[in-house]
Amino acid sequence: MGKDVRASKKSLSIIGGRLIDPFNGRDEEVDIHIAGGVILALGAPPLGFEAEHTISAQGLIVCPGFIDLSARLGEPGFEQKGSIASETAAAAKGGVTHLCCPPDSFPVVDSPAVVRLILDRTTQSGQCLVSPIGALTQGLAGEQLSEMAALKEAGCVAVSNAWQPVKNNQVLRRCMEYAATFDFTLFVNAQDASLAAGGCAHEGAVATRLGLAPIPEAAETIAVVTHLLLAEQTGIRLHFSQISSRTSAKLIAEAQLRGLAVTADVAAHQLLLSEENIDHYSSLSHCLPPLRSQADRQGLREAIAAGVVQAICSDHRPHENAAKSRPFAETEPGISSLETILPLSLRLVEEGLLDLPAMVRRLTVGPAEVLGLKSQGLMDGESADLLVFDPEKRWRVDENTLISAGKNTPFLGESMKGAVLATIRKGALVYQA
Amino acid sequence: MPLWSLLKVGLLHSRQLGRSKGNKMQELPDVSPLMDKMTEDLKQLLVSRAVQNPVMVGIHTGGAWVAERLHESLGLAEPLGTLDIAFYRDDYDQRGLQPQVRPSSLPFSIDGRHVILVDDVIMSGRTIRAAFNELFDYGRPASITLVTLLSVNGRELPIQPDVCGHELIIQAGERVKLAGPQPLALKQVKVNS
Amino acid sequence: MSTIADQQLQLNSKGQLRHFLNISGLERALLTEILDTADSFVSVGEQAVKKVPLLRGKVVANLFFEASTRTRTTFELAAKRLSADVLNINISTSATSKGESLKDMLQNLEAMACDMFVVRHAQSGAPHFIAEHVCPSIAIINAGDGRHAHPTQAMLDMYTIRRHKGQFEGLNVAIVGDVLHSRVARSEIKALNTLGVNEVRVVAPKTLLPIDVESLGVKVFHTMREGLAGADVVIMLRLQRERMQTALLPSEHEFYQRYGLSRESLRYAEPDALVMHPGPINRGVEIESEVADGAQSVILKQVNYGIAVRMAVLSMAMSGQMAEKNTLQVNR
């Protein structure tokens, strides 16, 4: 598969598309010419340039490749759920050219060897750039510091304890100080273990009626406050991964106003679904963090619009059928979401929450800033990572159209508006509809 | 079955054949004279069978009304028993339970007794079949004598009354019901199949 | 949305019961039909011949993933009185530790031609899962799932109330105790509201009430004096020992002082109020012995009615499944 990627590195022209590049504030109809893995020119082709392959982008949008701050790949350790090959192919279809995978694989990403394993597998068969997030503690057990210097050197872009608790606040503080030493950003899945213990659904009317063990909003907000205050003391850059409540968004906004280096992202489905979606024990809507109330969803949408939350991610979690074919509380949480991140984000544009350039921003510039990437966007000489999409094209989500090994999405059977027509990574066509 | 009653049944059938041509809405007979006739026929039958000390069981609802009258006119010593066959019907899978159930009440033991089973109308024969099953769950009778006020065409099972007040031919989609309890009167109704 | 889905799952195309999973989604008329059917079965229980042949030749499997002698025994009795063949499937934790999934286990049982599963499970929604995704053509009866529902218990409590109070209109019903963990309470609240009582109340400390409990259709009280004032029926819930260990209550003593049903606290209610308890009772913890055995108590009768109500549910659900199969065959 890798060979194919390299082979399809023909020179390329994309003609007649509307280029939206929030890295440069560009939003205009302009042609793009690509060769040798980089952008050759915008507008008129360079003298003597003839593209081996032309993509007609009339009426379509061209933008930088999406950067997804959280997508699980199955590999290593959970190959029944997916592989780097299958899930990065799904990413390419979703328009994602760069994704971060959380450290809770098996083995955990707490040693350079595992990082190298992931990077090697990506080189062999991956269809997008994969940046591993390193484990904050050894084995994610929450007690001992991981070898963060080595992890940084091996190529981790951040550290996180995923959804595993840290033993206590003393240990957490020390983890932050150590991570700050190596200029790591701490990615936080904010959850207080004791308040969330045993829960599987948002603590509210729906969980009460269904008799499901609840995860109260306080489980997230208390963890947010704890991390904010400790970050203030230790000086570490914080990024809250996939917040779910309106109160968390408010707390983060206040901290940002105080000048704290804190960012946040939200999973696309959290902006469109809510606790009602788990009604009737629908396990396809069982996720972590849980889908909360409509008021929370509204609060998250407002935060996205205001830029308090600057990134939309997929929080992609592919699962095999058996993982979802059980009584609700026994199912594994997570949605297969790489391929729906574009149409779901477009719904926000349709509903008037964001305009199209702002939406693209949340999927590109926003995450790039969180990762501290020195990206210049789509300019001459820059790596050609971009996609072409049709915001009006309808397609149906079903087991055949999804490339991911995981078909676990509550949107199965639904008609989506917005489809990627081509994805280019380092100048190579990694996906074409 | 004694020979004379076989003859009687045979005669009845031939009379029916004779009648069936060109008969539309028939006049429904009055119940009272039928009851008198049945009482006499039943007395004769019991004598001929040498049945002593029978007990009587009426099938809810119409059969119980008829049985009350017969029970009194025969002067039976033991109290009247009643059966509700709702739980013994054979169409439970199709129609489900009809919850208007009155409890069966048999204030005597069935074992070794001669039972006079009474119903208002016999048509397909399935109600009587269900009543037989229910009776046998209570015990083993020495014999069962079947008495119906009315016998209507449409048998689906080979069950015939020993004593019958009146024979009737009806068209498809028609039913005859006994209205009561006071006064008792036969009524013809149209039903959807 | 959920009510419609519940309805579609539990009813066949003619609106007859075919799975009995929860009270939600069932209309008043259907609940009343269950009670009326139970009436006829109560009289069967009083006769010399206690059996009827309605489920003859049908196989009813008891799948009790949570141990329960009482409930399982009443279901077994109910099925046998309907002349069904009863299988008690022995599900120990070792079955699941062998790795067989719930789905696989049930599909194997289905292949053995069972007609009905009576399921008790620790997970809320397990019977739903089975009815919707595993065995839709086998009648599924919920004998209690997690904290979600215990609909047959609710119906037998409704039967008890109707039998002793005559009707539901105008009644004030107080449910006292650990509502948070009680699936019985949830089903009862739904049934009482559907059957049209005047007011349903819950009486408990905040730690024993779920979030948004009002959304279930109840008025909340934290004292017996207020909660029982004007109550025509008092339903006491069982308090489990472990609630003391998980910081929900300080002690049984304090619970009994504040929320126990004693002769004194019973006086807050109407003088002819019914005293009910789904059982098993903890004497001296939720309820004073004298009250449990007293004149207003119908606790033992609840047990009696339980068989008749379960016979009603079993026969209605089996009949609904059969009718649906016949409809499908006819339409072929």
mmCIF file of C-alpha atoms in Angstrom, chain A residues 65-212:
data_model
loop_
_atom_site.group_PDB
_atom_site.id
_atom_site.type_symbol
_atom_site.label_atom_id
_atom_site.label_comp_id
_atom_site.label_asym_id
_atom_site.label_seq_id
_atom_site.Cartn_x
_atom_site.Cartn_y
_atom_site.Cartn_z
ATOM 1 C CA GLY A 65 -5.693 18.931 5.289
ATOM 2 C CA PHE A 66 -7.579 18.480 8.547
ATOM 3 C CA ILE A 67 -5.596 17.918 11.722
ATOM 4 C CA ASP A 68 -7.377 15.564 14.116
ATOM 5 C CA LEU A 69 -6.262 15.783 17.728
ATOM 6 C CA SER A 70 -7.721 12.439 18.757
ATOM 7 C CA ALA A 71 -8.179 9.315 16.667
ATOM 8 C CA ARG A 72 -7.602 5.734 17.777
ATOM 9 C CA LEU A 73 -6.165 3.301 15.268
ATOM 10 C CA GLY A 74 -6.684 -0.093 16.875
ATOM 11 C CA GLU A 75 -3.018 -0.911 16.392
ATOM 12 C CA PRO A 76 -1.034 -1.722 18.408
ATOM 13 C CA GLY A 77 -2.919 -4.184 20.589
ATOM 14 C CA PHE A 78 -6.540 -3.966 19.467
ATOM 15 C CA GLU A 79 -6.280 -5.232 15.940
ATOM 16 C CA GLN A 80 -9.826 -6.628 16.021
ATOM 17 C CA LYS A 81 -10.966 -3.023 16.083
ATOM 18 C CA GLY A 82 -8.802 -1.659 13.326
ATOM 19 C CA SER A 83 -5.301 -1.214 11.984
ATOM 20 C CA ILE A 84 -3.071 1.692 11.117
ATOM 21 C CA ALA A 85 -3.671 0.849 7.473
ATOM 22 C CA SER A 86 -7.468 0.763 7.688
ATOM 23 C CA GLU A 87 -7.900 3.703 10.007
ATOM 24 C CA THR A 88 -5.483 6.052 8.264
ATOM 25 C CA ALA A 89 -7.274 5.147 5.031
ATOM 26 C CA ALA A 90 -10.491 6.183 6.777
ATOM 27 C CA ALA A 91 -8.752 9.378 7.849
ATOM 28 C CA ALA A 92 -7.778 10.123 4.263
ATOM 29 C CA LYS A 93 -11.368 9.601 3.186
ATOM 30 C CA GLY A 94 -12.425 11.953 5.944
ATOM 31 C CA GLY A 95 -10.015 14.640 4.742
ATOM 32 C CA VAL A 96 -7.613 14.202 7.652
ATOM 33 C CA THR A 97 -3.944 14.396 6.675
ATOM 34 C CA HIS A 98 -2.525 14.505 10.207
ATOM 35 C CA LEU A 99 -3.866 12.797 13.304
ATOM 36 C CA CYS A 100 -2.801 12.272 16.900
ATOM 37 C CA CYS A 101 -3.351 8.868 18.451
ATOM 38 C CA PRO A 102 -3.849 8.670 22.224
ATOM 39 C CA PRO A 103 -1.423 6.628 24.347
ATOM 40 C CA ASP A 104 -3.929 3.973 25.502
ATOM 41 C CA SER A 105 -2.978 1.393 22.917
ATOM 42 C CA PHE A 106 -1.565 -1.955 23.985
ATOM 43 C CA PRO A 107 1.234 -1.719 24.801
ATOM 44 C CA VAL A 108 0.779 1.783 26.144
ATOM 45 C CA VAL A 109 2.854 4.488 24.468
ATOM 46 C CA ASP A 110 5.202 4.891 27.401
ATOM 47 C CA SER A 111 8.456 3.893 25.731
ATOM 48 C CA PRO A 112 10.307 5.012 22.623
ATOM 49 C CA ALA A 113 10.049 1.478 21.247
ATOM 50 C CA VAL A 114 6.260 1.713 21.035
ATOM 51 C CA VAL A 115 6.509 5.156 19.461
ATOM 52 C CA ARG A 116 8.881 3.806 16.837
ATOM 53 C CA LEU A 117 6.566 0.845 16.242
ATOM 54 C CA ILE A 118 3.689 3.165 15.479
ATOM 55 C CA LEU A 119 5.782 5.418 13.284
ATOM 56 C CA ASP A 120 7.266 2.483 11.365
ATOM 57 C CA ARG A 121 3.860 0.943 10.739
ATOM 58 C CA THR A 122 2.631 4.313 9.552
ATOM 59 C CA THR A 123 5.491 4.620 7.115
ATOM 60 C CA GLN A 124 4.711 1.175 5.753
ATOM 61 C CA SER A 125 0.982 1.437 5.388
ATOM 62 C CA GLY A 126 -0.319 4.705 6.693
ATOM 63 C CA GLN A 127 -2.239 7.139 4.547
ATOM 64 C CA CYS A 128 -1.739 10.175 6.731
ATOM 65 C CA LEU A 129 0.712 11.610 9.220
ATOM 66 C CA VAL A 130 0.355 9.974 12.628
ATOM 67 C CA SER A 131 1.665 11.751 15.714
ATOM 68 C CA PRO A 132 1.563 9.610 18.831
ATOM 69 C CA ILE A 133 0.650 11.211 22.143
ATOM 70 C CA GLY A 134 2.888 9.812 24.875
ATOM 71 C CA ALA A 135 1.743 8.428 28.222
ATOM 72 C CA LEU A 136 2.067 10.793 31.167
ATOM 73 C CA THR A 137 2.746 7.943 33.569
ATOM 74 C CA GLN A 138 4.219 4.500 33.136
ATOM 75 C CA GLY A 139 1.620 2.071 31.918
ATOM 76 C CA LEU A 140 -0.914 4.912 32.354
ATOM 77 C CA ALA A 141 -1.111 3.624 35.919
ATOM 78 C CA GLY A 142 -1.025 7.152 37.290
ATOM 79 C CA GLU A 143 1.813 6.627 39.737
ATOM 80 C CA GLN A 144 5.257 6.849 38.132
ATOM 81 C CA LEU A 145 6.466 9.424 35.638
ATOM 82 C CA SER A 146 7.069 8.106 32.162
ATOM 83 C CA GLU A 147 10.356 8.700 30.379
ATOM 84 C CA MET A 148 9.153 11.914 28.861
ATOM 85 C CA ALA A 149 12.494 13.064 27.505
ATOM 86 C CA ALA A 150 12.855 9.857 25.543
ATOM 87 C CA LEU A 151 9.256 10.066 24.362
ATOM 88 C CA LYS A 152 9.819 13.583 23.101
ATOM 89 C CA GLU A 153 12.897 12.534 21.244
ATOM 90 C CA ALA A 154 11.137 9.566 19.714
ATOM 91 C CA GLY A 155 8.468 11.847 18.283
ATOM 92 C CA CYS A 156 5.568 12.302 20.699
ATOM 93 C CA VAL A 157 3.783 15.606 20.236
ATOM 94 C CA ALA A 158 2.182 15.758 23.692
ATOM 95 C CA VAL A 159 1.648 13.679 26.812
ATOM 96 C CA SER A 160 -1.602 12.508 28.336
ATOM 97 C CA ASN A 161 -2.910 10.036 30.867
ATOM 98 C CA ALA A 162 -5.873 9.340 28.564
ATOM 99 C CA TRP A 163 -8.914 8.368 30.664
ATOM 100 C CA GLN A 164 -6.887 6.765 33.429
ATOM 101 C CA PRO A 165 -6.766 8.547 36.769
ATOM 102 C CA VAL A 166 -3.604 9.953 38.299
ATOM 103 C CA LYS A 167 -3.111 8.644 41.821
ATOM 104 C CA ASN A 168 -3.498 11.985 43.575
ATOM 105 C CA ASN A 169 -2.935 15.710 43.102
ATOM 106 C CA GLN A 170 0.611 15.538 44.397
ATOM 107 C CA VAL A 171 1.547 13.084 41.651
ATOM 108 C CA LEU A 172 -0.362 15.139 39.096
ATOM 109 C CA ARG A 173 1.531 18.264 39.997
ATOM 110 C CA ARG A 174 4.861 16.493 39.675
ATOM 111 C CA CYS A 175 3.839 15.060 36.315
ATOM 112 C CA MET A 176 3.032 18.555 35.140
ATOM 113 C CA GLU A 177 6.336 19.950 36.332
ATOM 114 C CA TYR A 178 8.275 17.175 34.638
ATOM 115 C CA ALA A 179 6.344 17.496 31.406
ATOM 116 C CA ALA A 180 6.877 21.265 31.438
ATOM 117 C CA THR A 181 10.617 20.648 31.655
ATOM 118 C CA PHE A 182 10.500 19.123 28.194
ATOM 119 C CA ASP A 183 8.096 21.723 26.905
ATOM 120 C CA PHE A 184 5.345 19.147 26.499
ATOM 121 C CA THR A 185 1.723 20.207 26.309
ATOM 122 C CA LEU A 186 -0.414 18.133 28.680
ATOM 123 C CA PHE A 187 -3.496 16.754 26.983
ATOM 124 C CA VAL A 188 -6.162 16.146 29.628
ATOM 125 C CA ASN A 189 -9.274 13.982 29.500
ATOM 126 C CA ALA A 190 -10.842 15.682 32.483
ATOM 127 C CA GLN A 191 -12.558 13.165 34.704
ATOM 128 C CA ASP A 192 -12.560 12.726 38.459
ATOM 129 C CA ALA A 193 -12.355 8.978 38.930
ATOM 130 C CA SER A 194 -14.382 8.739 42.140
ATOM 131 C CA LEU A 195 -17.290 10.834 40.872
ATOM 132 C CA ALA A 196 -17.375 9.017 37.552
ATOM 133 C CA ALA A 197 -16.858 5.580 39.056
ATOM 134 C CA GLY A 198 -19.013 2.927 37.420
ATOM 135 C CA GLY A 199 -20.972 5.443 35.398
ATOM 136 C CA CYS A 200 -21.756 5.149 31.713
ATOM 137 C CA ALA A 201 -24.204 7.950 30.956
ATOM 138 C CA HIS A 202 -24.666 11.636 31.757
ATOM 139 C CA GLU A 203 -26.272 12.134 35.149
ATOM 140 C CA GLY A 204 -29.663 13.450 34.144
ATOM 141 C CA ALA A 205 -33.264 12.605 33.401
ATOM 142 C CA VAL A 206 -32.463 10.054 30.698
ATOM 143 C CA ALA A 207 -30.016 8.041 32.801
ATOM 144 C CA THR A 208 -32.448 8.163 35.718
ATOM 145 C CA ARG A 209 -35.244 6.817 33.575
ATOM 146 C CA LEU A 210 -33.112 4.119 31.973
ATOM 147 C CA GLY A 211 -31.587 3.161 35.309
ATOM 148 C CA LEU A 212 -28.021 3.657 34.038
#
